[in-house]
PDB file of C-alpha atoms in Angstrom:
ATOM      1  CA  MET P   1    -111.704 128.905  92.268  1.00  0.00           C
ATOM      2  CA  GLU P   2    -114.901 129.626  91.757  1.00  0.00           C
ATOM      3  CA  PRO P   3    -116.847 132.118  89.612  1.00  0.00           C
ATOM      4  CA  VAL P   4    -117.333 134.536  91.510  1.00  0.00           C
ATOM      5  CA  ALA P   5    -121.592 135.428  92.044  1.00  0.00           C
ATOM      6  CA  ARG P   6    -122.032 138.484  90.071  1.00  0.00           C
ATOM      7  CA  MET P   7    -124.980 137.336  87.902  1.00  0.00           C
ATOM      8  CA  ASP P   8    -127.103 139.562  88.696  1.00  0.00           C
ATOM      9  CA  VAL P   9    -131.038 139.140  88.525  1.00  0.00           C
ATOM     10  CA  ASP P  10    -132.001 140.992  85.789  1.00  0.00           C
ATOM     11  CA  GLU P  11    -134.664 143.904  86.931  1.00  0.00           C
ATOM     12  CA  MET P  12    -138.004 142.144  85.497  1.00  0.00           C
ATOM     13  CA  GLY P  13    -136.176 138.450  87.027  1.00  0.00           C
ATOM     14  CA  MET P  14    -136.026 137.319  84.191  1.00  0.00           C
ATOM     15  CA  GLY P  15    -133.034 135.455  83.923  1.00  0.00           C
ATOM     16  CA  LYS P  16    -128.912 136.923  85.159  1.00  0.00           C
ATOM     17  CA  ARG P  17    -126.615 138.967  83.672  1.00  0.00           C
ATOM     18  CA  PRO P  18    -123.290 137.991  82.644  1.00  0.00           C
ATOM     19  CA  ALA P  19    -120.921 139.693  83.657  1.00  0.00           C
ATOM     20  CA  THR P  20    -119.104 142.779  82.170  1.00  0.00           C
ATOM     21  CA  TYR P  21    -115.880 143.687  81.696  1.00  0.00           C
ATOM     22  CA  THR P  22    -116.533 146.527  84.064  1.00  0.00           C
ATOM     23  CA  ASP P  23    -117.018 143.868  86.975  1.00  0.00           C
ATOM     24  CA  LEU P  24    -112.868 143.447  86.061  1.00  0.00           C
ATOM     25  CA  GLU P  25    -112.059 146.893  86.102  1.00  0.00           C
ATOM     26  CA  GLU P  26    -113.556 147.183  89.600  1.00  0.00           C
ATOM     27  CA  LEU P  27    -111.703 144.482  91.033  1.00  0.00           C
ATOM     28  CA  PRO P  28    -108.905 145.375  93.619  1.00  0.00           C
ATOM     29  CA  PRO P  29    -105.460 145.556  92.556  1.00  0.00           C
ATOM     30  CA  ASN P  30    -104.146 142.073  94.081  1.00  0.00           C
ATOM     31  CA  MET P  31    -106.957 140.303  92.528  1.00  0.00           C
ATOM     32  CA  VAL P  32    -106.876 138.953  88.984  1.00  0.00           C
ATOM     33  CA  GLY P  33    -110.685 138.479  87.095  1.00  0.00           C
ATOM     34  CA  GLU P  34    -111.084 136.098  84.583  1.00  0.00           C
ATOM     35  CA  ILE P  35    -115.324 136.331  82.624  1.00  0.00           C
ATOM     36  CA  ILE P  36    -115.569 132.350  81.332  1.00  0.00           C
ATOM     37  CA  ALA P  37    -118.716 131.927  79.575  1.00  0.00           C
ATOM     38  CA  GLY P  38    -120.456 134.854  81.110  1.00  0.00           C
ATOM     39  CA  GLU P  39    -119.022 134.396  84.478  1.00  0.00           C
ATOM     40  CA  LEU P  40    -116.891 136.593  86.487  1.00  0.00           C
ATOM     41  CA  TYR P  41    -114.122 134.565  87.509  1.00  0.00           C
ATOM     42  CA  VAL P  42    -111.150 136.126  90.942  1.00  0.00           C
ATOM     43  CA  SER P  43    -108.050 134.736  92.458  1.00  0.00           C
ATOM     44  CA  PRO P  44    -105.434 136.694  94.164  1.00  0.00           C
ATOM     45  CA  ARG P  45    -102.076 137.269  92.344  1.00  0.00           C
ATOM     46  CA  PRO P  46    -100.162 134.659  91.924  1.00  0.00           C
ATOM     47  CA  ALA P  47     -97.947 132.986  95.191  1.00  0.00           C
ATOM     48  CA  VAL P  48     -93.676 133.222  94.296  1.00  0.00           C
ATOM     49  CA  ASP P  49     -93.329 130.067  92.891  1.00  0.00           C
ATOM     50  CA  HIS P  50     -96.147 130.297  90.476  1.00  0.00           C
ATOM     51  CA  MET P  51     -94.842 133.762  88.933  1.00  0.00           C
ATOM     52  CA  VAL P  52     -90.663 133.054  89.299  1.00  0.00           C
ATOM     53  CA  THR P  53     -91.793 129.594  87.089  1.00  0.00           C
ATOM     54  CA  SER P  54     -93.733 131.643  84.487  1.00  0.00           C
ATOM     55  CA  SER P  55     -90.789 133.693  84.222  1.00  0.00           C
ATOM     56  CA  LEU P  56     -87.992 131.344  83.853  1.00  0.00           C
ATOM     57  CA  LEU P  57     -90.023 129.425  81.117  1.00  0.00           C
ATOM     58  CA  GLY P  58     -90.638 132.510  79.203  1.00  0.00           C
ATOM     59  CA  TYR P  59     -87.306 133.305  78.933  1.00  0.00           C
ATOM     60  CA  GLU P  60     -85.715 129.542  78.017  1.00  0.00           C
ATOM     61  CA  LEU P  61     -88.187 130.173  75.580  1.00  0.00           C
ATOM     62  CA  THR P  62     -87.519 133.721  74.378  1.00  0.00           C
ATOM     63  CA  GLY P  63     -84.323 133.290  73.628  1.00  0.00           C
ATOM     64  CA  PRO P  64     -84.201 130.806  70.953  1.00  0.00           C
ATOM     65  CA  PHE P  65     -87.972 131.316  69.385  1.00  0.00           C
ATOM     66  CA  GLN P  66     -88.408 134.880  69.381  1.00  0.00           C
ATOM     67  CA  LYS P  67     -84.396 136.000  69.519  1.00  0.00           C
ATOM     68  CA  GLY P  68     -83.190 133.261  67.716  1.00  0.00           C
ATOM     69  CA  ARG P  69     -80.951 132.869  69.986  1.00  0.00           C
ATOM     70  CA  GLY P  70     -79.900 129.091  69.818  1.00  0.00           C
ATOM     71  CA  GLY P  71     -82.911 128.163  68.087  1.00  0.00           C
ATOM     72  CA  PRO P  72     -85.412 128.973  64.879  1.00  0.00           C
ATOM     73  CA  GLY P  73     -86.875 131.643  65.847  1.00  0.00           C
ATOM     74  CA  GLY P  74     -90.499 132.843  64.409  1.00  0.00           C
ATOM     75  CA  TRP P  75     -92.435 133.569  67.968  1.00  0.00           C
ATOM     76  CA  ILE P  76     -93.814 136.172  70.165  1.00  0.00           C
ATOM     77  CA  ILE P  77     -93.939 135.136  73.678  1.00  0.00           C
ATOM     78  CA  ALA P  78     -95.548 137.517  75.910  1.00  0.00           C
ATOM     79  CA  ASP P  79     -96.615 137.078  79.296  1.00  0.00           C
ATOM     80  CA  GLU P  80    -100.003 136.990  80.840  1.00  0.00           C
ATOM     81  CA  PRO P  81    -101.962 138.623  77.619  1.00  0.00           C
ATOM     82  CA  GLU P  82    -105.136 139.654  78.158  1.00  0.00           C
ATOM     83  CA  LEU P  83    -107.052 137.733  74.901  1.00  0.00           C
ATOM     84  CA  HIS P  84    -110.342 138.446  74.262  1.00  0.00           C
ATOM     85  CA  LEU P  85    -111.416 135.117  72.385  1.00  0.00           C
ATOM     86  CA  GLY P  86    -115.136 134.306  72.121  1.00  0.00           C
ATOM     87  CA  GLY P  87    -116.729 136.393  74.524  1.00  0.00           C
ATOM     88  CA  ASN P  88    -114.135 135.395  77.322  1.00  0.00           C
ATOM     89  CA  VAL P  89    -111.055 137.135  78.907  1.00  0.00           C
ATOM     90  CA  LEU P  90    -108.779 135.241  79.417  1.00  0.00           C
ATOM     91  CA  ILE P  91    -105.138 136.043  80.772  1.00  0.00           C
ATOM     92  CA  PRO P  92    -103.108 132.954  80.294  1.00  0.00           C
ATOM     93  CA  ASP P  93     -99.083 133.085  81.520  1.00  0.00           C
ATOM     94  CA  LEU P  94     -97.641 132.810  78.895  1.00  0.00           C
ATOM     95  CA  ALA P  95     -99.429 132.480  75.105  1.00  0.00           C
ATOM     96  CA  GLY P  96     -96.828 132.857  72.110  1.00  0.00           C
ATOM     97  CA  TRP P  97     -98.243 133.419  68.157  1.00  0.00           C
ATOM     98  CA  ARG P  98     -96.237 132.479  65.259  1.00  0.00           C
ATOM     99  CA  ARG P  99     -95.210 135.491  63.234  1.00  0.00           C
ATOM    100  CA  GLU P 100     -96.321 134.196  59.660  1.00  0.00           C
ATOM    101  CA  ARG P 101    -100.302 134.872  61.789  1.00  0.00           C
ATOM    102  CA  TYR P 102     -99.730 137.626  63.389  1.00  0.00           C
ATOM    103  CA  SER P 103     -95.824 139.910  62.666  1.00  0.00           C
ATOM    104  CA  LYS P 104     -96.348 142.175  65.355  1.00  0.00           C
ATOM    105  CA  LEU P 105     -98.302 142.364  68.515  1.00  0.00           C
ATOM    106  CA  PRO P 106    -100.210 145.723  68.797  1.00  0.00           C
ATOM    107  CA  ARG P 107    -100.751 148.395  71.143  1.00  0.00           C
ATOM    108  CA  GLY P 108    -103.525 148.318  73.435  1.00  0.00           C
ATOM    109  CA  LYS P 109    -104.579 146.947  76.239  1.00  0.00           C
ATOM    110  CA  ALA P 110    -106.143 143.740  75.174  1.00  0.00           C
ATOM    111  CA  LEU P 111    -105.312 141.062  71.698  1.00  0.00           C
ATOM    112  CA  THR P 112    -108.237 139.528  70.012  1.00  0.00           C
ATOM    113  CA  ILE P 113    -106.292 136.874  68.187  1.00  0.00           C
ATOM    114  CA  ALA P 114    -106.440 133.103  69.642  1.00  0.00           C
ATOM    115  CA  PRO P 115    -102.646 132.403  70.246  1.00  0.00           C
ATOM    116  CA  ASP P 116    -100.449 129.467  68.940  1.00  0.00           C
ATOM    117  CA  TRP P 117     -99.574 128.277  72.084  1.00  0.00           C
ATOM    118  CA  LEU P 118    -100.319 128.916  75.816  1.00  0.00           C
ATOM    119  CA  CYS P 119     -99.475 128.201  79.030  1.00  0.00           C
ATOM    120  CA  GLU P 120    -100.975 127.850  82.504  1.00  0.00           C
ATOM    121  CA  ILE P 121     -98.978 127.495  85.407  1.00  0.00           C
ATOM    122  CA  LEU P 122    -101.196 125.814  87.419  1.00  0.00           C
ATOM    123  CA  SER P 123    -101.743 126.471  91.802  1.00  0.00           C
ATOM    124  CA  PRO P 124    -104.487 125.004  94.029  1.00  0.00           C
ATOM    125  CA  SER P 125    -106.403 128.468  94.239  1.00  0.00           C
ATOM    126  CA  THR P 126    -106.958 128.450  89.601  1.00  0.00           C
ATOM    127  CA  GLU P 127    -105.567 123.978  88.778  1.00  0.00           C
ATOM    128  CA  ALA P 128    -109.957 123.608  88.837  1.00  0.00           C
ATOM    129  CA  ARG P 129    -110.435 126.486  86.810  1.00  0.00           C
ATOM    130  CA  ASP P 130    -107.583 126.179  84.118  1.00  0.00           C
ATOM    131  CA  ARG P 131    -108.498 122.887  83.723  1.00  0.00           C
ATOM    132  CA  ALA P 132    -112.252 122.592  83.412  1.00  0.00           C
ATOM    133  CA  ALA P 133    -112.963 126.076  82.301  1.00  0.00           C
ATOM    134  CA  LYS P 134    -110.685 127.817  80.600  1.00  0.00           C
ATOM    135  CA  LEU P 135    -109.316 124.510  78.479  1.00  0.00           C
ATOM    136  CA  PRO P 136    -112.355 124.652  76.919  1.00  0.00           C
ATOM    137  CA  ALA P 137    -112.432 128.042  75.738  1.00  0.00           C
ATOM    138  CA  TYR P 138    -109.449 127.053  74.398  1.00  0.00           C
ATOM    139  CA  ALA P 139    -110.722 124.844  72.336  1.00  0.00           C
ATOM    140  CA  ARG P 140    -113.120 126.099  70.813  1.00  0.00           C
ATOM    141  CA  GLU P 141    -111.008 129.466  70.115  1.00  0.00           C
ATOM    142  CA  GLY P 142    -109.014 126.840  67.974  1.00  0.00           C
ATOM    143  CA  ILE P 143    -105.702 127.848  69.493  1.00  0.00           C
ATOM    144  CA  ARG P 144    -103.691 124.172  68.995  1.00  0.00           C
ATOM    145  CA  HIS P 145    -100.698 123.794  72.195  1.00  0.00           C
ATOM    146  CA  VAL P 146    -101.091 124.105  75.928  1.00  0.00           C
ATOM    147  CA  TRP P 147     -99.307 123.123  77.996  1.00  0.00           C
ATOM    148  CA  LEU P 148    -100.129 123.164  82.010  1.00  0.00           C
ATOM    149  CA  VAL P 149     -97.090 123.575  84.281  1.00  0.00           C
ATOM    150  CA  ASP P 150     -97.340 122.627  87.961  1.00  0.00           C
ATOM    151  CA  PRO P 151     -93.833 124.041  89.875  1.00  0.00           C
ATOM    152  CA  VAL P 152     -94.559 122.094  93.220  1.00  0.00           C
ATOM    153  CA  VAL P 153     -94.572 119.053  91.915  1.00  0.00           C
ATOM    154  CA  ARG P 154     -92.754 119.904  88.673  1.00  0.00           C
ATOM    155  CA  THR P 155     -94.844 118.424  85.360  1.00  0.00           C
ATOM    156  CA  LEU P 156     -95.000 119.266  82.436  1.00  0.00           C
ATOM    157  CA  GLU P 157     -98.160 118.495  80.885  1.00  0.00           C
ATOM    158  CA  VAL P 158     -98.205 119.297  77.038  1.00  0.00           C
ATOM    159  CA  PHE P 159    -102.080 118.995  74.988  1.00  0.00           C
ATOM    160  CA  ARG P 160    -102.198 119.333  71.003  1.00  0.00           C
ATOM    161  CA  LEU P 161    -106.334 120.191  69.598  1.00  0.00           C
ATOM    162  CA  GLU P 162    -107.614 116.994  68.378  1.00  0.00           C
ATOM    163  CA  GLY P 163    -110.428 118.248  66.592  1.00  0.00           C
ATOM    164  CA  PRO P 164    -113.047 119.858  69.347  1.00  0.00           C
ATOM    165  CA  HIS P 165    -111.063 118.774  72.370  1.00  0.00           C
ATOM    166  CA  TYR P 166    -107.292 118.486  73.365  1.00  0.00           C
ATOM    167  CA  MET P 167    -105.363 114.834  73.439  1.00  0.00           C
ATOM    168  CA  LEU P 168    -102.804 114.811  76.434  1.00  0.00           C
ATOM    169  CA  LEU P 169     -99.248 113.908  74.253  1.00  0.00           C
ATOM    170  CA  THR P 170     -97.410 113.668  77.848  1.00  0.00           C
ATOM    171  CA  THR P 171     -96.045 114.643  81.364  1.00  0.00           C
ATOM    172  CA  PHE P 172     -92.953 115.298  81.971  1.00  0.00           C
ATOM    173  CA  ALA P 173     -92.284 115.037  85.311  1.00  0.00           C
ATOM    174  CA  GLY P 174     -88.549 116.766  87.259  1.00  0.00           C
ATOM    175  CA  ASP P 175     -85.203 118.322  86.490  1.00  0.00           C
ATOM    176  CA  GLY P 176     -84.412 115.956  83.181  1.00  0.00           C
ATOM    177  CA  ARG P 177     -83.624 117.765  79.767  1.00  0.00           C
ATOM    178  CA  VAL P 178     -87.495 117.316  76.894  1.00  0.00           C
ATOM    179  CA  ARG P 179     -88.545 118.285  73.922  1.00  0.00           C
ATOM    180  CA  ALA P 180     -91.966 119.448  74.200  1.00  0.00           C
ATOM    181  CA  GLU P 181     -94.456 120.849  70.787  1.00  0.00           C
ATOM    182  CA  PRO P 182     -94.459 122.958  69.597  1.00  0.00           C
ATOM    183  CA  PHE P 183     -91.094 123.961  70.819  1.00  0.00           C
ATOM    184  CA  ASP P 184     -89.576 120.942  70.723  1.00  0.00           C
ATOM    185  CA  ALA P 185     -86.700 122.349  68.286  1.00  0.00           C
ATOM    186  CA  VAL P 186     -84.392 123.169  70.961  1.00  0.00           C
ATOM    187  CA  GLU P 187     -84.546 120.861  74.246  1.00  0.00           C
ATOM    188  CA  LEU P 188     -86.354 122.587  77.198  1.00  0.00           C
ATOM    189  CA  GLU P 189     -84.359 121.652  80.635  1.00  0.00           C
ATOM    190  CA  LEU P 190     -86.828 121.879  83.371  1.00  0.00           C
ATOM    191  CA  LYS P 191     -84.669 122.059  86.083  1.00  0.00           C
ATOM    192  CA  SER P 192     -84.173 125.431  84.575  1.00  0.00           C
ATOM    193  CA  ILE P 193     -87.564 127.247  85.292  1.00  0.00           C
ATOM    194  CA  TRP P 194     -88.159 125.779  88.561  1.00  0.00           C
ATOM    195  CA  GLU P 195     -87.201 127.812  91.804  1.00  0.00           C
ATOM    196  CA  GLU P 196     -84.534 126.334  94.123  1.00  0.00           C
TER     197      GLU P 196
END
């Protein structure tokens, strides 16, 4: 979705006012807002297939990687955290921090420490933003691993930060069992994250 025209001309006509957190707070409850490079981006709450894929993926990763059930543990996984990073307000669908960096998530609304991994569930209204605006913002913050998951075409794209840019390591498709960085210690059955 395109940025919302919230960049007002200042009182002296000298330029535009960057979006603020107040702009986010004024959004209706059925909308999700993010601020990227001073622009306010607004989209509706996710569709059902988007929500289900995000929930199922979080479930599949939490057991082995957060709880240590059948896996190495050592992670904190969170749904839709509000990240305040480098002047941006970003809300990925899922994010994960290695416990050696962040032993316990703080109380409160926002997190200011960049995750080690995050995942965006793609939808027609957000895919362009996720790729063109959010990936560069995530790279600037040094987020090492990003997954882009498309529940409609059933793909998982795995990216690793290499220098200032992300490198696509692989794209998995369909229902098979895969090992994907940084959670490659345990096989992930893609079929388990798609809505049937």
